[in-house]
């Protein structure tokens, strides 16, 4: 679903109306489900990745809120969350770009590498 499509406009209108019709406690859950539906319109397969990162970040945030951790342990948990999210971003968004450029650079220097079939 693209932001400038008629489908998104209809989805937005329905979502806003339902949001304001719900009570305050149900709104957060509704926004979560509406976000999943929105992202699911693009690629359903990636909902598992989104749910994985959501659960991991939520669990890490709960651990960061506990008092019995030292500052060093909290920094490690935060670093774990950042590395996980940036790693997934790199893998899904930039891996093909960098691998194609590295292969082109290797071919420029006379090394024969075939591009792996990454789709």
Short mmCIF file of C-alpha atoms in Angstrom, two decimals:
data_model
loop_
_atom_site.label_atom_id
_atom_site.label_comp_id
_atom_site.label_asym_id
_atom_site.label_seq_id
_atom_site.Cartn_x
_atom_site.Cartn_y
_atom_site.Cartn_z
CA UNK A 1 0.00 0.00 0.00
CA UNK A 2 1.51 3.29 -1.11
CA UNK A 3 0.87 6.50 0.83
CA UNK A 4 -0.48 8.35 -2.19
CA UNK A 5 -2.94 5.63 -3.27
CA UNK A 6 -6.69 5.50 -2.93
CA UNK A 7 -6.34 2.27 -0.94
CA UNK A 8 -4.26 4.06 1.68
CA UNK A 9 -6.75 6.94 1.88
CA UNK A 10 -9.60 4.51 2.54
CA UNK A 11 -7.47 2.59 5.04
CA UNK A 12 -6.54 5.83 6.80
CA UNK A 13 -10.11 7.05 7.07
CA UNK A 14 -11.33 3.72 8.44
CA UNK A 15 -8.38 3.51 10.83
CA UNK A 16 -8.85 7.00 12.23
CA UNK A 17 -12.59 6.50 12.70
CA UNK A 18 -12.05 3.18 14.46
CA UNK A 19 -9.27 4.65 16.59
CA UNK A 20 -11.51 7.39 17.96
CA UNK A 21 -14.43 4.97 18.43
CA UNK A 22 -12.39 2.70 20.71
CA UNK A 23 -11.73 3.27 24.38
CA UNK A 24 -8.31 4.46 25.49
CA UNK A 25 -7.04 1.02 26.56
CA UNK A 26 -7.91 -0.64 23.24
CA UNK A 27 -6.30 2.07 21.08
CA UNK A 28 -2.73 0.88 21.52
CA UNK A 29 -3.59 -2.68 20.53
CA UNK A 30 -5.64 -1.38 17.61
CA UNK A 31 -2.75 0.75 16.33
CA UNK A 32 -0.47 -2.26 16.56
CA UNK A 33 -2.88 -4.42 14.54
CA UNK A 34 -3.53 -1.64 12.02
CA UNK A 35 0.23 -1.24 11.55
CA UNK A 36 0.58 -4.95 10.87
CA UNK A 37 -2.23 -4.78 8.32
CA UNK A 38 -0.61 -1.77 6.67
CA UNK A 39 2.79 -3.45 6.39
CA UNK A 40 1.16 -6.73 5.40
CA UNK A 41 -0.28 -5.07 2.31
CA UNK A 42 3.27 -4.67 1.04
CA UNK A 43 4.83 -8.07 1.82
CA UNK A 44 3.19 -10.53 4.18
CA UNK A 45 6.45 -12.50 4.50
CA UNK A 46 8.13 -9.63 6.30
CA UNK A 47 5.56 -9.54 9.09
CA UNK A 48 7.49 -12.32 10.84
CA UNK A 49 10.64 -10.18 10.80
CA UNK A 50 8.71 -7.20 12.13
CA UNK A 51 7.14 -9.28 14.88
CA UNK A 52 10.54 -10.72 15.80
CA UNK A 53 12.13 -7.29 16.18
CA UNK A 54 9.09 -5.97 18.02
CA UNK A 55 9.18 -8.79 20.56
CA UNK A 56 12.95 -8.61 21.04
CA UNK A 57 12.92 -4.82 21.47
CA UNK A 58 9.99 -5.05 23.87
CA UNK A 59 11.74 -7.68 25.99
CA UNK A 60 14.96 -5.68 26.01
CA UNK A 61 13.06 -2.55 27.07
CA UNK A 62 11.52 -4.48 29.96
CA UNK A 63 14.97 -5.62 31.02
CA UNK A 64 16.34 -2.09 30.77
CA UNK A 65 13.65 -0.90 33.16
CA UNK A 66 14.76 -3.22 35.95
CA UNK A 67 16.81 -1.79 38.78
CA UNK A 68 19.17 -4.71 39.43
CA UNK A 69 21.25 -4.24 36.26
CA UNK A 70 24.48 -2.31 36.25
CA UNK A 71 25.11 0.52 33.81
CA UNK A 72 27.46 -1.71 31.83
CA UNK A 73 24.79 -4.43 31.47
CA UNK A 74 22.20 -1.85 30.35
CA UNK A 75 24.56 -0.51 27.71
CA UNK A 76 25.09 -4.06 26.42
CA UNK A 77 21.35 -4.65 26.19
CA UNK A 78 20.88 -1.37 24.36
CA UNK A 79 23.76 -2.19 22.02
CA UNK A 80 22.18 -5.59 21.33
CA UNK A 81 18.92 -3.92 20.32
CA UNK A 82 20.67 -1.37 18.11
CA UNK A 83 22.87 -3.98 16.42
CA UNK A 84 19.87 -6.24 15.80
CA UNK A 85 17.79 -3.49 14.23
CA UNK A 86 20.61 -2.00 12.16
CA UNK A 87 21.73 -5.47 11.12
CA UNK A 88 18.28 -6.31 9.80
CA UNK A 89 18.11 -2.94 8.07
CA UNK A 90 21.46 -3.57 6.42
CA UNK A 91 20.51 -7.10 5.39
CA UNK A 92 17.17 -6.23 3.83
CA UNK A 93 17.99 -2.81 2.39
CA UNK A 94 21.69 -2.57 1.62
CA UNK A 95 23.11 -6.10 1.22
CA UNK A 96 22.45 -6.34 -2.51
CA UNK A 97 23.86 -2.86 -3.09
CA UNK A 98 27.11 -3.59 -1.25
CA UNK A 99 27.53 -7.11 -2.64
CA UNK A 100 27.03 -5.89 -6.22
CA UNK A 101 29.57 -3.12 -5.70
CA UNK A 102 32.13 -5.44 -4.11
CA UNK A 103 31.74 -7.92 -6.97
CA UNK A 104 32.09 -5.11 -9.53
CA UNK A 105 35.21 -3.86 -7.76
CA UNK A 106 36.68 -7.36 -7.69
CA UNK A 107 35.95 -7.78 -11.40
CA UNK A 108 37.66 -4.44 -12.04
CA UNK A 109 40.85 -5.83 -10.47
CA UNK A 110 40.67 -9.02 -12.52
CA UNK A 111 39.03 -11.34 -10.01
CA UNK A 112 36.18 -13.30 -11.54
CA UNK A 113 33.31 -13.48 -9.09
CA UNK A 114 29.84 -14.40 -10.09
CA UNK A 115 27.02 -12.56 -8.45
CA UNK A 116 25.09 -14.80 -6.07
CA UNK A 117 21.41 -15.16 -6.74
CA UNK A 118 20.05 -12.90 -4.00
CA UNK A 119 16.52 -11.72 -4.50
#
